[in-house]
mmCIF file with all atom_site columns, C-alpha atoms in Angstrom:
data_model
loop_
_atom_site.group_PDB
_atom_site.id
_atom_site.type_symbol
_atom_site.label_atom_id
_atom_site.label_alt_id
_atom_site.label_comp_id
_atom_site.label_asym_id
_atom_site.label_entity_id
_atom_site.label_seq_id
_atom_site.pdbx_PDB_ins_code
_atom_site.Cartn_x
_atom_site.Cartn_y
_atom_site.Cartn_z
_atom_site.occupancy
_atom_site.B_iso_or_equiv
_atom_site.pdbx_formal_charge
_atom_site.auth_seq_id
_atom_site.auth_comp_id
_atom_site.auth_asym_id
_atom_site.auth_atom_id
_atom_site.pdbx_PDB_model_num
ATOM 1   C CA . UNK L 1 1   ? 12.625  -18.205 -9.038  1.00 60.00 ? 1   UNK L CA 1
ATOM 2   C CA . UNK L 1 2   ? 8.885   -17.137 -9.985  1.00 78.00 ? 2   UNK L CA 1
ATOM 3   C CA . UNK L 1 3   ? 7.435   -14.247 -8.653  1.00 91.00 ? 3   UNK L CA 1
ATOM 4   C CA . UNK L 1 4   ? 5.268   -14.351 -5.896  1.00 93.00 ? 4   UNK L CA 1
ATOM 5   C CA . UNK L 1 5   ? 1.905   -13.486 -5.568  1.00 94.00 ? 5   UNK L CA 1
ATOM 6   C CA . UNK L 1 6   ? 0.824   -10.393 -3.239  1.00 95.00 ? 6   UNK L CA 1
ATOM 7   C CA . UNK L 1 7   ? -2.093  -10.230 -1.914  1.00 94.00 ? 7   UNK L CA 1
ATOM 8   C CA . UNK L 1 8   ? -3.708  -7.569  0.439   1.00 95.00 ? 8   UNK L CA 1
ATOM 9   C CA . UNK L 1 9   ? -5.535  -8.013  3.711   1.00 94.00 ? 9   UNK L CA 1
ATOM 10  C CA . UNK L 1 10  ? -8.715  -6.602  4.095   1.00 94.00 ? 10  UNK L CA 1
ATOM 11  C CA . UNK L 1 11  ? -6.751  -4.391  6.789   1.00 93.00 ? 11  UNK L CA 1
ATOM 12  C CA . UNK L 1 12  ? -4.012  -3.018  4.780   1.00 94.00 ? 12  UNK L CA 1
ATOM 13  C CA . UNK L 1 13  ? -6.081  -2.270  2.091   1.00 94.00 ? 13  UNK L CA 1
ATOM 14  C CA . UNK L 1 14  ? -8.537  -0.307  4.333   1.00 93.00 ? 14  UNK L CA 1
ATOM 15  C CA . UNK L 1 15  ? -5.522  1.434   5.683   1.00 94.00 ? 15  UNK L CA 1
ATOM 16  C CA . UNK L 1 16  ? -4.244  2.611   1.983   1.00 95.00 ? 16  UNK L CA 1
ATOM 17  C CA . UNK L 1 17  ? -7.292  3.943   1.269   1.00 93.00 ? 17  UNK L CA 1
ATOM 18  C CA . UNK L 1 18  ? -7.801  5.891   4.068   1.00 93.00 ? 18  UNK L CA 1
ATOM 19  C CA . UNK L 1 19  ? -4.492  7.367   3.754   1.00 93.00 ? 19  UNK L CA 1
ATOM 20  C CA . UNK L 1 20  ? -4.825  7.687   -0.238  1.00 94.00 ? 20  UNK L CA 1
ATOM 21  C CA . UNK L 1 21  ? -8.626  9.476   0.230   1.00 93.00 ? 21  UNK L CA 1
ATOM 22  C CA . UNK L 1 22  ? -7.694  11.655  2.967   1.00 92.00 ? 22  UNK L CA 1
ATOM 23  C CA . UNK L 1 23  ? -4.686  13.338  0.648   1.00 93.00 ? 23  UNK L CA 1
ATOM 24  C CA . UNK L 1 24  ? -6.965  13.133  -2.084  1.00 93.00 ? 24  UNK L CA 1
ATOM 25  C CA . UNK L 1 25  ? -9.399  15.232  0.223   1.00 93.00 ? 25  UNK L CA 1
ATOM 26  C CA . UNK L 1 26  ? -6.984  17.569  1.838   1.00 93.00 ? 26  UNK L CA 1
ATOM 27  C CA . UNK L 1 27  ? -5.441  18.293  -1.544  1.00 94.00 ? 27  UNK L CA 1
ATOM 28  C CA . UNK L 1 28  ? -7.851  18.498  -3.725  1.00 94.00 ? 28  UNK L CA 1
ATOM 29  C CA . UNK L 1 29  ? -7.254  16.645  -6.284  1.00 92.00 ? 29  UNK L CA 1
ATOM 30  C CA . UNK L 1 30  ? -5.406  12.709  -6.058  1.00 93.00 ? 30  UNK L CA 1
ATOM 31  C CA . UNK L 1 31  ? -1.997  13.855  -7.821  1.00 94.00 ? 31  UNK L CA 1
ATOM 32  C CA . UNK L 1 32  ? -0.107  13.236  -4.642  1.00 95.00 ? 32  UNK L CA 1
ATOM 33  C CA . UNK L 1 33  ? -2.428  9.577   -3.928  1.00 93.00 ? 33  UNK L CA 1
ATOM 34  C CA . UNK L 1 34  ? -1.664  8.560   -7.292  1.00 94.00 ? 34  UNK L CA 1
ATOM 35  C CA . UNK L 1 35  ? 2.223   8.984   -6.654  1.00 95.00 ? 35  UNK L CA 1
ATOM 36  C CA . UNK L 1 36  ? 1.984   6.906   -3.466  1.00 95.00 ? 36  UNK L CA 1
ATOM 37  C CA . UNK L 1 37  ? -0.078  4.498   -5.134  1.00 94.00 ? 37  UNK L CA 1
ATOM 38  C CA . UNK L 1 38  ? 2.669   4.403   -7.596  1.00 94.00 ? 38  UNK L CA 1
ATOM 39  C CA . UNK L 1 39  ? 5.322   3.946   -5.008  1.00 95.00 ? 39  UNK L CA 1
ATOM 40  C CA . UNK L 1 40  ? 3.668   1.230   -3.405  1.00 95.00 ? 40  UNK L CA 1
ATOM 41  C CA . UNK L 1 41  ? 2.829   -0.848  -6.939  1.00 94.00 ? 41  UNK L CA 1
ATOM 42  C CA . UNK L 1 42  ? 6.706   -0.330  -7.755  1.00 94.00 ? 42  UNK L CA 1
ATOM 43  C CA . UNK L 1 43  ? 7.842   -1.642  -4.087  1.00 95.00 ? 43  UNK L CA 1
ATOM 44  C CA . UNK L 1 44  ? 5.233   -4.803  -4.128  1.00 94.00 ? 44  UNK L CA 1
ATOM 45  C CA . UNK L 1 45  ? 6.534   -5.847  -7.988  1.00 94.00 ? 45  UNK L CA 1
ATOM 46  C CA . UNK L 1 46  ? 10.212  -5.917  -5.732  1.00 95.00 ? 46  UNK L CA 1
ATOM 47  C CA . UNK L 1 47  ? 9.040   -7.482  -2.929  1.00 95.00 ? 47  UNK L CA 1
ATOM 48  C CA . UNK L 1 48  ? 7.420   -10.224 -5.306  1.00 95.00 ? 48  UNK L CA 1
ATOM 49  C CA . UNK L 1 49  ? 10.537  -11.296 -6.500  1.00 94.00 ? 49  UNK L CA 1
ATOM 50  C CA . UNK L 1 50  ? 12.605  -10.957 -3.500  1.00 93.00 ? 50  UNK L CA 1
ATOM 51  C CA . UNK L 1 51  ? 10.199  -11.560 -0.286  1.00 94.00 ? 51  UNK L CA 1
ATOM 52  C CA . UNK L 1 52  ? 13.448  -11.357 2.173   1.00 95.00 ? 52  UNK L CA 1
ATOM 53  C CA . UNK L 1 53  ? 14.111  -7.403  1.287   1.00 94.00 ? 53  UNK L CA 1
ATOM 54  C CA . UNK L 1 54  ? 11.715  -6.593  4.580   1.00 93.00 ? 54  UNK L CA 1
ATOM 55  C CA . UNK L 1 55  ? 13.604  -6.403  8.038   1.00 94.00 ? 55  UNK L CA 1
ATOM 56  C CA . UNK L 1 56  ? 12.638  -9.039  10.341  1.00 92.00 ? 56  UNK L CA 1
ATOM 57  C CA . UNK L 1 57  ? 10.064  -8.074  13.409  1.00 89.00 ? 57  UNK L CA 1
ATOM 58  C CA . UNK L 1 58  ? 10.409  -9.228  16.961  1.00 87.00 ? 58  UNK L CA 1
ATOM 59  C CA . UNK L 1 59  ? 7.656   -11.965 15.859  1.00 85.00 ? 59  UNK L CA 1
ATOM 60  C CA . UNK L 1 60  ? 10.393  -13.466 13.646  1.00 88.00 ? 60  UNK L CA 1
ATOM 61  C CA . UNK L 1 61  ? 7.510   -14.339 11.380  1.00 91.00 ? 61  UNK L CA 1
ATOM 62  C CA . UNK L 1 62  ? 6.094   -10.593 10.352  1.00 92.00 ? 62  UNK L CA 1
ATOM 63  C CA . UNK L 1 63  ? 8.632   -8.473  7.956   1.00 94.00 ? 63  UNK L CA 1
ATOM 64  C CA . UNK L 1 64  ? 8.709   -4.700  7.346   1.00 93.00 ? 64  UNK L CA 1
ATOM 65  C CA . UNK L 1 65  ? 10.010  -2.514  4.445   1.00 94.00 ? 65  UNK L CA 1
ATOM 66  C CA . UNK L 1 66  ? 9.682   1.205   5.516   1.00 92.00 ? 66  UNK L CA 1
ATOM 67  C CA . UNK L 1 67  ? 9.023   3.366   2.928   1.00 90.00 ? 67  UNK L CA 1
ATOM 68  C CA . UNK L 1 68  ? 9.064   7.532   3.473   1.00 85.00 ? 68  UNK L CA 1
ATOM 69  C CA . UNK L 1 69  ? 6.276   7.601   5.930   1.00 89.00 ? 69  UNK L CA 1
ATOM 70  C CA . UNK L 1 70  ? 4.813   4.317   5.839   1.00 93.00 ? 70  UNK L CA 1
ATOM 71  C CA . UNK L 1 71  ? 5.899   0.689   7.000   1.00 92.00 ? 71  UNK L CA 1
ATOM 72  C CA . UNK L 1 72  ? 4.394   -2.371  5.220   1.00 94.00 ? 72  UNK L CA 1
ATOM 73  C CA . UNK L 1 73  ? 4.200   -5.241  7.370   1.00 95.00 ? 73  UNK L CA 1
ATOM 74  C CA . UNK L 1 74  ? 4.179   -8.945  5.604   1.00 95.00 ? 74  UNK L CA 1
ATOM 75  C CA . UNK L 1 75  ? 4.468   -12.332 6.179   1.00 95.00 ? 75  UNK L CA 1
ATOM 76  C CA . UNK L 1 76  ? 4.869   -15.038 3.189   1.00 95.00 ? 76  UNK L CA 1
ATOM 77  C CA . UNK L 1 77  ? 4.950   -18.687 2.534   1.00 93.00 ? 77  UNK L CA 1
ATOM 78  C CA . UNK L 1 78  ? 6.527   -20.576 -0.420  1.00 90.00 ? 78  UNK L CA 1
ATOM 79  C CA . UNK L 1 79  ? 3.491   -19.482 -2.858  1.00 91.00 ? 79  UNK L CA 1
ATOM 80  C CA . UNK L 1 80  ? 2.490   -15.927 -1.868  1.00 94.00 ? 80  UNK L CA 1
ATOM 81  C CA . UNK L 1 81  ? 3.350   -12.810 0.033   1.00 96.00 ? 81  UNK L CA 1
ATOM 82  C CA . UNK L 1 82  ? 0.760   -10.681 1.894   1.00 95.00 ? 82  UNK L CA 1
ATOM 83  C CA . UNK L 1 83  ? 0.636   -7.842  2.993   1.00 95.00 ? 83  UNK L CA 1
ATOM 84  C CA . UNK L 1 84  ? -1.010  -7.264  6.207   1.00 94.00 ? 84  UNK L CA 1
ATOM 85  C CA . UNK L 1 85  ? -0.676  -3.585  7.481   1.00 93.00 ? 85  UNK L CA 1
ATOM 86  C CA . UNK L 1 86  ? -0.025  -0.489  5.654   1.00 94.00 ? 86  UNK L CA 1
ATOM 87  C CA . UNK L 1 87  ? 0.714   1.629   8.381   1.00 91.00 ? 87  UNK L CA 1
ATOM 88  C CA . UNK L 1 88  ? 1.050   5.826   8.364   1.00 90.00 ? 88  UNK L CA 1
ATOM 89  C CA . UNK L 1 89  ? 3.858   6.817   11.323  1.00 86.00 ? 89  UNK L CA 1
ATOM 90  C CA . UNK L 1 90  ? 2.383   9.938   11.433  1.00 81.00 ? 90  UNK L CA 1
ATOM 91  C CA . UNK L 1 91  ? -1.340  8.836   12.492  1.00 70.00 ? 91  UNK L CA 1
ATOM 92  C CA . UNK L 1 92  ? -1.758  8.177   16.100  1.00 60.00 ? 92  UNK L CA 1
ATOM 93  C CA . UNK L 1 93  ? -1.131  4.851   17.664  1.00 55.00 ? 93  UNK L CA 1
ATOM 94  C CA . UNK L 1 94  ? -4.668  5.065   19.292  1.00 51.00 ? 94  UNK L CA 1
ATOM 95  C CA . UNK L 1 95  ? -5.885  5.743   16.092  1.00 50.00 ? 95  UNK L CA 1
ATOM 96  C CA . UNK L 1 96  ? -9.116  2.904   15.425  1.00 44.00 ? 96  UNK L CA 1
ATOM 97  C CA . UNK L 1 97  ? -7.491  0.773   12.766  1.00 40.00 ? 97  UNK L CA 1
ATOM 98  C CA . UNK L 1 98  ? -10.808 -0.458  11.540  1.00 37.00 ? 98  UNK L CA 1
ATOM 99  C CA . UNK L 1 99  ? -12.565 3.041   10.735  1.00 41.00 ? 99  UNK L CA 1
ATOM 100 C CA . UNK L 1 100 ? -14.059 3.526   7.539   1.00 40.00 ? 100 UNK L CA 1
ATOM 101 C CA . UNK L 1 101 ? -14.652 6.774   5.266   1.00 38.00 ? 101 UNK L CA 1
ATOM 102 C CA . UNK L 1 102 ? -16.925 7.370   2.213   1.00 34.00 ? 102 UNK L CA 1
ATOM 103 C CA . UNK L 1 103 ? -15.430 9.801   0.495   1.00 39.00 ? 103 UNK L CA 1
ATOM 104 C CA . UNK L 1 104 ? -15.229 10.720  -3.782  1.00 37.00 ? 104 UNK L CA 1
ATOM 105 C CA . UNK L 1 105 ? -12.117 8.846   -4.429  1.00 41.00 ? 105 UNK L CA 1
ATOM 106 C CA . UNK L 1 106 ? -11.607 5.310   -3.528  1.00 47.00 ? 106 UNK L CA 1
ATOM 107 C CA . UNK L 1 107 ? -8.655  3.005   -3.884  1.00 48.00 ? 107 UNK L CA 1
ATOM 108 C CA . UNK L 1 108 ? -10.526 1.645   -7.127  1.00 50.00 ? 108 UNK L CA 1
ATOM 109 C CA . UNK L 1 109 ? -10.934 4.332   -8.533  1.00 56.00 ? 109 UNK L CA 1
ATOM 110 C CA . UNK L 1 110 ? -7.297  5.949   -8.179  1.00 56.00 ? 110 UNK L CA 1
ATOM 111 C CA . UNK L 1 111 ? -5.950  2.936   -9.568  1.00 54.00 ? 111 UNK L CA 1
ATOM 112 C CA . UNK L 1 112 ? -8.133  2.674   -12.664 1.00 56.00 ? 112 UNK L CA 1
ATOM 113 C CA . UNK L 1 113 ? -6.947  6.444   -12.776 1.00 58.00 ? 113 UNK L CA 1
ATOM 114 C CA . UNK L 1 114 ? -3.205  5.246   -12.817 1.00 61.00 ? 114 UNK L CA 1
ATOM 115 C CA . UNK L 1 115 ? -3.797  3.001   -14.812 1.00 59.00 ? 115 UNK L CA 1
ATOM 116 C CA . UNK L 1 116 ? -5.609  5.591   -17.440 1.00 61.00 ? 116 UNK L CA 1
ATOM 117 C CA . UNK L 1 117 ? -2.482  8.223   -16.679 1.00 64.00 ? 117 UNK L CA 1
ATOM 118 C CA . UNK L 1 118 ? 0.300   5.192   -17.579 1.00 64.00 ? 118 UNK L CA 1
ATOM 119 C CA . UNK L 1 119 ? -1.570  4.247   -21.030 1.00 62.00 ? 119 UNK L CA 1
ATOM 120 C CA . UNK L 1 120 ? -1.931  8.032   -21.836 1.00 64.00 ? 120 UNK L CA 1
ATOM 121 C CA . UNK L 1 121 ? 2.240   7.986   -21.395 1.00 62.00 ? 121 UNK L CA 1
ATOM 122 C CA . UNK L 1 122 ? 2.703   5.156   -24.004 1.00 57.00 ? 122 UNK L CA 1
ATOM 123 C CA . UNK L 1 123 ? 0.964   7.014   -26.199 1.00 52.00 ? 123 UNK L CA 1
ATOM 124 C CA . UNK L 1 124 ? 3.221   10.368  -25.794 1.00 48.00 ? 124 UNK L CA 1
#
């Protein structure tokens, strides 16, 4: 079987970077964004090849993988997978899911970063 394609909503992405720029703020520095990036590019490669590895919701259409903190929420067909919420469990459930930051470090530019830090590697 082929690997599906993922694709983001333009909610889930807006909820990764939010999450990814405010520990890029509160840190300092995006070490600690770049490892959840990481986490998340490493999960979505699985979940492209196996789009069943999610638990069901009570909308028997929506699935979700937890992972550490977070819960990705997902629905698929036969040619794709996307992803539709990237949620934090620690953020409050009032929280306004639409919010926007400006801030230094977007979700662009960490991943051109981790992609800079994983050629530097093959090169080591």
């Amino acid at each position: 079987m082929a690997n599906k394609e993922i694709i983001w909503s333009l909610r889930a992405q807006n909820e990764l970077k939010d999450i990814l720029d405010f520990f890029t703020q509160r840190n300092g520095n995006p070490n600690y964004s770049l490892k959840i990036l990481s986490e998340v590019e490493d999960l979505a490669t699985t979940l492209s090849k196996s789009e069943f590895i999610g638990r069901l919701t009570s909308n028997r259409i929506t699935r979700v993988i937890p992972m550490e903190d977070y819960l990705i929420f997902y629905e698929f067909n036969k040619n794709r997978i996307e992803i539709i919420s990237f949620w934090d469990n620690r953020q409050s459930p009032k929280k306004d899911l639409f919010s926007s930051r400006i801030t230094l470090f977007t979700y662009q530019s960490l991943y051109f970063l981790l992609l800079i830090m994983r050629k530097l590697e093959t090169f080591t």
